[in-house]
Amino acid sequence: MSVPLVAEYVGVVSYRRNHDRPDTFVATWYSTRTNEPRLGSGLAQGDTTSKGFCGVHEIRYYEPNGEPAGVPFELTVEPNGEIRDLTWRYQGRVIFKGIGIETSDQLIASYWRLTTPLPAG
């Protein structure tokens, strides 16, 4: 049974492995929180060699103008069959949730910011 979510905003993100820098991947994202349809970017570090995108990574996002888009997040990617469950945390608190599909060198995901952040855990 699915439970309806109440989200402040939603978005889509693409993560691509950086073959020039092992254990690093880059992000391209869009969120409905912005009024203009422009793409932001991001840079993450974590072990992508042994388990693909699955695991815990530190990621920083940047606005379309290059300015930092808030704080760095701890991004956890967990396998769920062929799907990937994503959770973004800041100081242990869940800020965003998402779901994605992983290919050989890319992870495409949708995400949402819940109206009320979930408790840590």
Short mmCIF file of C-alpha atoms in Angstrom, two decimals:
data_model
loop_
_atom_site.label_atom_id
_atom_site.label_comp_id
_atom_site.label_asym_id
_atom_site.label_seq_id
_atom_site.Cartn_x
_atom_site.Cartn_y
_atom_site.Cartn_z
CA MET A 1 0.00 0.00 0.00
CA SER A 2 1.43 3.38 -0.92
CA VAL A 3 1.08 6.40 1.32
CA PRO A 4 0.48 9.82 -0.27
CA LEU A 5 3.33 12.27 0.24
CA VAL A 6 2.94 15.96 0.91
CA ALA A 7 5.96 17.68 -0.57
CA GLU A 8 7.09 21.30 -0.59
CA TYR A 9 8.70 20.73 -3.96
CA VAL A 10 10.01 18.01 -6.21
CA GLY A 11 12.92 17.67 -8.59
CA VAL A 12 14.95 15.47 -10.87
CA VAL A 13 18.68 14.78 -10.72
CA SER A 14 21.23 12.97 -12.85
CA TYR A 15 24.46 11.68 -11.31
CA ARG A 16 27.36 10.70 -13.60
CA ARG A 17 30.61 9.06 -12.54
CA ASN A 18 33.66 11.19 -13.10
CA HIS A 19 36.10 8.83 -14.82
CA ASP A 20 38.96 11.32 -14.39
CA ARG A 21 38.55 11.38 -10.60
CA PRO A 22 37.80 7.98 -9.00
CA ASP A 23 35.09 7.88 -6.33
CA THR A 24 33.69 11.19 -7.52
CA PHE A 25 30.49 11.90 -9.41
CA VAL A 26 28.83 15.03 -10.77
CA ALA A 27 25.19 16.04 -10.55
CA THR A 28 22.84 17.98 -12.78
CA TRP A 29 19.56 18.88 -11.07
CA TYR A 30 16.32 20.79 -11.43
CA SER A 31 13.83 21.64 -8.69
CA THR A 32 10.32 23.08 -8.76
CA ARG A 33 11.42 25.44 -5.96
CA THR A 34 12.89 27.73 -8.63
CA ASN A 35 10.73 29.88 -10.88
CA GLU A 36 13.03 29.52 -13.87
CA PRO A 37 13.73 26.24 -15.71
CA ARG A 38 17.50 26.30 -15.16
CA LEU A 39 19.82 23.46 -14.20
CA GLY A 40 22.05 23.39 -11.15
CA SER A 41 25.11 21.22 -10.59
CA GLY A 42 26.77 19.23 -7.83
CA LEU A 43 29.88 17.31 -6.88
CA ALA A 44 29.96 14.20 -4.67
CA GLN A 45 32.66 12.04 -3.13
CA GLY A 46 32.26 8.47 -1.93
CA ASP A 47 33.10 4.91 -2.91
CA THR A 48 31.63 4.35 -6.38
CA THR A 49 34.22 1.75 -7.35
CA SER A 50 33.01 -1.25 -5.34
CA LYS A 51 29.19 -0.81 -5.28
CA GLY A 52 28.35 1.68 -8.01
CA PHE A 53 26.34 4.55 -6.58
CA CYS A 54 25.13 2.54 -3.58
CA GLY A 55 26.60 3.72 -0.29
CA VAL A 56 27.05 6.97 1.59
CA HIS A 57 28.46 10.05 -0.16
CA GLU A 58 29.08 13.69 0.71
CA ILE A 59 27.60 16.00 -1.90
CA ARG A 60 27.55 19.74 -2.46
CA TYR A 61 25.07 21.34 -4.82
CA TYR A 62 25.35 24.61 -6.72
CA GLU A 63 22.69 26.97 -8.03
CA PRO A 64 22.51 27.62 -11.79
CA ASN A 65 24.59 30.80 -11.24
CA GLY A 66 27.36 28.75 -9.54
CA GLU A 67 26.66 29.84 -5.96
CA PRO A 68 26.39 27.12 -3.29
CA ALA A 69 22.84 25.76 -2.98
CA GLY A 70 22.68 25.41 0.77
CA VAL A 71 24.70 23.02 2.91
CA PRO A 72 26.58 19.84 1.97
CA PHE A 73 24.43 16.74 2.36
CA GLU A 74 25.07 13.16 3.27
CA LEU A 75 23.52 11.23 0.38
CA THR A 76 22.68 7.58 1.01
CA VAL A 77 21.85 5.38 -1.97
CA GLU A 78 20.40 1.96 -1.15
CA PRO A 79 19.53 -0.89 -3.52
CA ASN A 80 15.88 -1.94 -3.63
CA GLY A 81 15.79 -4.56 -6.37
CA GLU A 82 16.39 -2.74 -9.64
CA ILE A 83 15.47 0.59 -8.02
CA ARG A 84 17.62 2.83 -5.83
CA ASP A 85 16.23 4.52 -2.72
CA LEU A 86 17.90 7.85 -1.97
CA THR A 87 18.00 9.86 1.26
CA TRP A 88 19.66 13.25 1.75
CA ARG A 89 20.51 14.15 5.34
CA TYR A 90 21.88 17.21 7.03
CA GLN A 91 23.14 16.83 10.60
CA GLY A 92 21.41 13.45 10.82
CA ARG A 93 17.99 14.82 9.82
CA VAL A 94 16.28 13.56 6.65
CA ILE A 95 15.72 16.54 4.34
CA PHE A 96 14.95 14.89 0.98
CA LYS A 97 13.84 11.44 -0.17
CA GLY A 98 14.06 10.04 -3.67
CA ILE A 99 13.95 7.07 -5.97
CA GLY A 100 16.12 6.31 -8.99
CA ILE A 101 17.38 3.97 -11.67
CA GLU A 102 21.09 3.17 -12.01
CA THR A 103 22.85 2.32 -15.25
CA SER A 104 26.55 1.51 -15.72
CA ASP A 105 27.82 5.04 -15.07
CA GLN A 106 24.72 7.10 -14.31
CA LEU A 107 21.94 7.34 -11.72
CA ILE A 108 18.73 9.17 -12.66
CA ALA A 109 16.42 10.03 -9.76
CA SER A 110 13.42 12.03 -8.72
CA TYR A 111 13.35 13.60 -5.28
CA TRP A 112 11.08 15.53 -3.01
CA ARG A 113 11.37 17.70 0.05
CA LEU A 114 8.77 16.69 2.56
CA THR A 115 6.60 19.38 4.14
CA THR A 116 7.74 18.15 7.55
CA PRO A 117 11.28 16.68 7.60
CA LEU A 118 11.49 13.10 8.83
CA PRO A 119 13.27 12.34 12.11
CA ALA A 120 16.86 11.11 12.06
CA GLY A 121 17.35 7.45 11.37
#
